[in-house]
Tab-separated table of C-alpha atoms in Angstrom:
chain	number	residue	atom	x	y	z
A	1361	MET	CA	21.458	3.643	4.608
A	1362	ALA	CA	17.997	3.877	3.217
A	1363	ARG	CA	16.298	6.130	2.555
A	1364	PRO	CA	13.024	7.059	4.271
A	1365	ARG	CA	9.802	6.684	2.818
A	1366	ALA	CA	7.930	9.608	1.343
A	1367	PHE	CA	4.590	8.350	2.168
A	1368	ASN	CA	2.865	7.630	4.625
A	1369	GLU	CA	2.487	3.792	4.728
A	1370	ASN	CA	-0.890	3.348	6.454
A	1371	GLU	CA	-2.716	5.263	3.896
A	1372	VAL	CA	-1.660	3.847	1.312
A	1373	SER	CA	-1.816	0.237	2.812
A	1374	GLU	CA	-5.549	2.195	2.839
A	1375	ALA	CA	-5.938	2.909	-0.449
A	1376	ILE	CA	-4.588	-0.081	-1.421
A	1377	LEU	CA	-7.368	-2.241	0.419
A	1378	GLN	CA	-10.265	0.084	-0.692
A	1379	ALA	CA	-8.830	-0.693	-4.563
A	1380	PHE	CA	-9.326	-4.516	-3.856
A	1381	TRP	CA	-12.152	-4.467	-1.870
A	1382	GLY	CA	-13.949	-2.114	-5.088
A	1383	ARG	CA	-12.892	-4.250	-8.138
A	1384	GLY	CA	-11.298	-7.569	-6.581
A	1385	TYR	CA	-8.263	-9.201	-7.490
A	1386	GLY	CA	-8.067	-9.325	-10.749
A	1387	ALA	CA	-9.699	-6.134	-12.262
A	1388	THR	CA	-6.738	-4.533	-9.673
A	1389	SER	CA	-4.037	-3.230	-11.763
A	1390	ILE	CA	-0.651	-2.252	-11.018
A	1391	ALA	CA	-1.614	0.797	-12.852
A	1392	TYR	CA	-4.505	0.900	-10.937
A	1393	LEU	CA	-3.226	0.769	-7.379
A	1394	SER	CA	-0.747	3.318	-8.460
A	1395	GLU	CA	-3.135	5.430	-9.236
A	1396	VAL	CA	-4.743	5.406	-6.227
A	1397	THR	CA	-1.821	5.019	-4.276
A	1398	GLY	CA	0.037	7.354	-6.090
A	1399	LEU	CA	3.110	6.172	-5.872
A	1400	LEU	CA	4.689	5.222	-9.135
A	1401	PRO	CA	4.953	1.063	-9.826
A	1402	GLY	CA	8.237	0.784	-8.548
A	1403	SER	CA	7.659	2.300	-5.736
A	1404	LEU	CA	4.777	0.706	-5.244
A	1405	TYR	CA	7.155	-2.776	-5.745
A	1406	ALA	CA	9.619	-2.038	-3.248
A	1407	ALA	CA	7.408	-0.435	-0.356
A	1408	PHE	CA	5.011	-3.374	-0.478
A	1409	GLY	CA	6.547	-6.856	-3.103
A	1410	SER	CA	4.235	-8.795	-5.780
A	1411	LYS	CA	0.524	-7.853	-6.467
A	1412	GLU	CA	0.180	-10.941	-5.230
A	1413	ARG	CA	1.260	-9.892	-1.886
A	1414	MET	CA	-0.288	-6.133	-1.828
A	1415	PHE	CA	-3.916	-8.001	-2.268
A	1416	GLN	CA	-2.750	-10.690	0.627
A	1417	LEU	CA	-1.753	-7.256	3.262
A	1418	ALA	CA	-4.675	-6.090	2.260
A	1419	PHE	CA	-6.706	-8.775	2.633
A	1420	GLU	CA	-4.502	-9.097	6.589
A	1421	ARG	CA	-6.138	-6.211	7.182
A	1422	TYR	CA	-9.760	-6.544	5.861
A	1423	MET	CA	-9.933	-9.745	8.038
A	1424	ALA	CA	-7.982	-7.532	11.360
A	1425	LEU	CA	-10.826	-4.604	10.852
A	1426	LEU	CA	-13.786	-7.439	10.356
A	1427	ALA	CA	-12.720	-9.856	13.286
A	1428	GLU	CA	-12.719	-6.084	14.818
A	1429	ALA	CA	-15.932	-5.049	13.899
A	1430	ILE	CA	-17.568	-8.148	14.948
A	1431	THR	CA	-15.959	-9.224	18.323
A	1432	THR	CA	-18.044	-8.778	21.497
A	1433	ASP	CA	-18.177	-9.186	25.877
A	1434	TYR	CA	-21.669	-11.153	24.924
A	1435	ARG	CA	-21.097	-15.065	24.715
A	1436	GLY	CA	-23.927	-17.372	23.424
A	1437	SER	CA	-26.034	-16.271	21.798
A	1438	ASP	CA	-26.272	-13.198	21.868
A	1439	ALA	CA	-23.279	-12.604	20.917
A	1440	ILE	CA	-24.274	-13.929	17.938
A	1441	GLU	CA	-26.837	-11.757	17.701
A	1442	TYR	CA	-24.528	-8.842	18.169
A	1443	ILE	CA	-22.695	-10.814	14.990
A	1444	PHE	CA	-25.572	-10.529	12.595
A	1445	ARG	CA	-26.199	-6.886	13.731
A	1446	THR	CA	-23.981	-5.115	12.708
A	1447	ILE	CA	-22.874	-7.713	9.554
A	1448	VAL	CA	-26.417	-5.584	8.624
A	1449	GLU	CA	-24.845	-1.926	9.222
A	1450	MET	CA	-21.794	-3.335	7.903
A	1451	THR	CA	-23.622	-4.239	4.833
A	1452	LEU	CA	-26.175	-1.279	5.164
A	1453	ASP	CA	-23.198	1.478	5.812
A	1454	ASP	CA	-21.948	0.721	2.799
A	1455	SER	CA	-23.462	3.148	0.043
A	1456	ASP	CA	-20.148	2.010	-2.626
A	1457	ARG	CA	-21.813	-1.939	-2.365
A	1458	ARG	CA	-18.522	-3.290	-1.768
A	1459	GLY	CA	-19.956	-6.373	0.211
A	1460	CYS	CA	-16.865	-8.238	1.914
A	1461	LEU	CA	-13.666	-8.429	0.139
A	1462	LEU	CA	-12.646	-12.525	1.405
A	1463	ILE	CA	-16.473	-13.275	0.050
A	1464	ASN	CA	-16.288	-11.293	-3.256
A	1465	ALA	CA	-12.353	-13.289	-3.668
A	1466	ILE	CA	-14.010	-16.917	-3.716
A	1467	PRO	CA	-15.265	-16.081	-7.225
A	1468	GLU	CA	-11.859	-15.377	-8.067
A	1469	ALA	CA	-9.879	-18.379	-5.897
A	1470	LYS	CA	-9.160	-21.230	-8.277
A	1471	ALA	CA	-7.421	-17.951	-10.624
A	1472	LEU	CA	-5.118	-16.441	-7.461
A	1473	PRO	CA	-2.151	-18.515	-7.026
A	1474	SER	CA	-1.890	-21.354	-3.896
A	1475	ASP	CA	-0.649	-18.936	-1.404
A	1476	LEU	CA	-3.350	-16.417	-1.919
A	1477	GLN	CA	-6.339	-19.299	-2.051
A	1478	ALA	CA	-4.705	-20.919	1.536
A	1479	GLU	CA	-5.526	-17.155	2.828
A	1480	LEU	CA	-8.862	-17.250	1.691
A	1481	ARG	CA	-9.494	-20.573	4.083
A	1482	ARG	CA	-7.913	-19.459	6.722
A	1483	GLY	CA	-9.700	-16.413	6.887
A	1484	LEU	CA	-13.205	-17.928	5.992
A	1485	GLU	CA	-12.334	-20.794	8.847
A	1486	SER	CA	-11.566	-17.929	11.165
A	1487	MET	CA	-14.564	-16.636	10.148
A	1488	ARG	CA	-16.132	-20.086	11.269
A	1489	GLY	CA	-13.990	-20.499	14.590
A	1490	ILE	CA	-15.531	-17.124	15.810
A	1491	LEU	CA	-18.899	-18.919	14.963
A	1492	VAL	CA	-18.005	-22.177	16.786
A	1493	GLY	CA	-16.348	-20.911	19.541
A	1494	HIS	CA	-19.770	-18.532	20.406
A	1495	ILE	CA	-21.886	-21.621	20.115
A	1496	ASN	CA	-20.065	-23.931	22.223
A	1497	GLU	CA	-20.727	-21.112	24.717
A	1498	ILE	CA	-24.681	-22.622	24.407
A	1499	GLU	CA	-26.093	-25.192	25.824
A	1500	LEU	CA	-28.001	-26.949	22.922
A	1501	GLU	CA	-30.291	-30.083	22.383
A	1502	PRO	CA	-29.417	-33.012	22.733
A	1503	ASP	CA	-30.573	-33.766	18.656
A	1504	ALA	CA	-28.594	-30.213	17.713
A	1505	GLU	CA	-26.020	-30.863	15.771
A	1506	PRO	CA	-23.348	-27.854	16.097
A	1507	GLU	CA	-21.160	-27.892	13.179
A	1508	ALA	CA	-24.695	-28.000	10.692
A	1509	LEU	CA	-25.466	-24.584	12.787
A	1510	VAL	CA	-22.194	-23.151	12.414
A	1511	SER	CA	-22.985	-23.982	8.405
A	1512	LEU	CA	-26.343	-22.275	8.240
A	1513	LEU	CA	-24.698	-19.589	10.191
A	1514	LEU	CA	-21.979	-18.604	8.401
A	1515	ALA	CA	-24.034	-19.492	4.957
A	1516	ALA	CA	-26.470	-16.694	5.919
A	1517	ALA	CA	-23.096	-13.505	6.946
A	1518	ILE	CA	-22.699	-14.986	3.723
A	1519	SER	CA	-26.574	-13.925	1.839
A	1520	ILE	CA	-26.105	-10.919	4.135
A	1521	ARG	CA	-23.119	-9.477	2.514
A	1522	VAL	CA	-23.703	-11.099	-0.569
A	1523	PHE	CA	-27.038	-9.443	-0.901
A	1524	GLY	CA	-26.132	-6.207	0.222
A	1525	ARG	CA	-24.206	-6.102	-2.538
A	1526	SER	CA	-27.068	-6.639	-5.160
A	1527	GLY	CA	-29.328	-4.232	-3.888
A	1528	PHE	CA	-31.535	-6.064	-1.963
A	1529	PRO	CA	-33.659	-4.097	0.353
A	1530	ALA	CA	-33.056	-3.441	4.145
A	1531	GLN	CA	-35.445	-5.592	5.030
A	1532	THR	CA	-34.564	-8.657	3.265
A	1533	LEU	CA	-31.224	-8.675	5.287
A	1534	HIS	CA	-32.971	-8.210	8.926
A	1535	GLU	CA	-34.785	-11.250	7.717
A	1536	VAL	CA	-31.180	-13.703	7.440
A	1537	ALA	CA	-30.224	-11.919	10.578
A	1538	ASP	CA	-33.424	-12.793	11.703
A	1539	GLY	CA	-33.783	-16.151	10.664
A	1540	ALA	CA	-29.859	-16.997	11.822
A	1541	ILE	CA	-30.821	-15.870	15.107
A	1542	THR	CA	-33.730	-17.902	15.517
A	1543	ALA	CA	-32.615	-20.849	14.301
A	1544	VAL	CA	-29.657	-20.598	16.964
A	1545	ARG	CA	-32.558	-19.706	20.626
A	1546	HIS	CA	-34.684	-22.558	18.222
A	1547	CYS	CA	-31.733	-24.992	19.385
A	1548	GLN	CA	-30.708	-23.887	22.807
A	1549	LEU	CA	-31.435	-26.481	25.152
A	1550	ARG	CA	-35.411	-25.788	26.248
A	1551	ASN	CA	-35.937	-24.404	23.176
A	1552	ASN	CA	-36.644	-27.417	20.854
A	1553	CYS	CA	-34.401	-27.496	18.211
């Protein structure tokens, strides 16, 4: 019979997430994960597997938290506004300026194992899918290009997180969000896209 774990798995999983989020994949060593979790490297490996698997679990945890934060009962352009206001709020509330784990990992993607690269692509597609779903709820002007609009929104969301991590003033983040929201509202039928 296996021994019960002598640690709180949820707390350790959160510590692993915070480590990767704050430092990135490449700069987060097993020694550092051991330090922040209080577990010896062997215990970490036994509980969570490889460093790659720990990152994957941390990433999945992060994406679930992100999806929960931007999930809304609003529809269409109101949902887009809610999402962008939430992204700005999350960014401004991040006193450590960690940015977004997904976006932070993109520059490291080529150095990541292929399964983690695929995980990042799925993360981006998940975010894109949320935006597509809300754009599809809007009756757009005939000349509007929904895919281009979604790409613009995704780029704006990424910009907000990168600007926030880089220390740009709150006004800049709000201006990017306002621009994205305005673009959507202008593409609605009868608003001249």
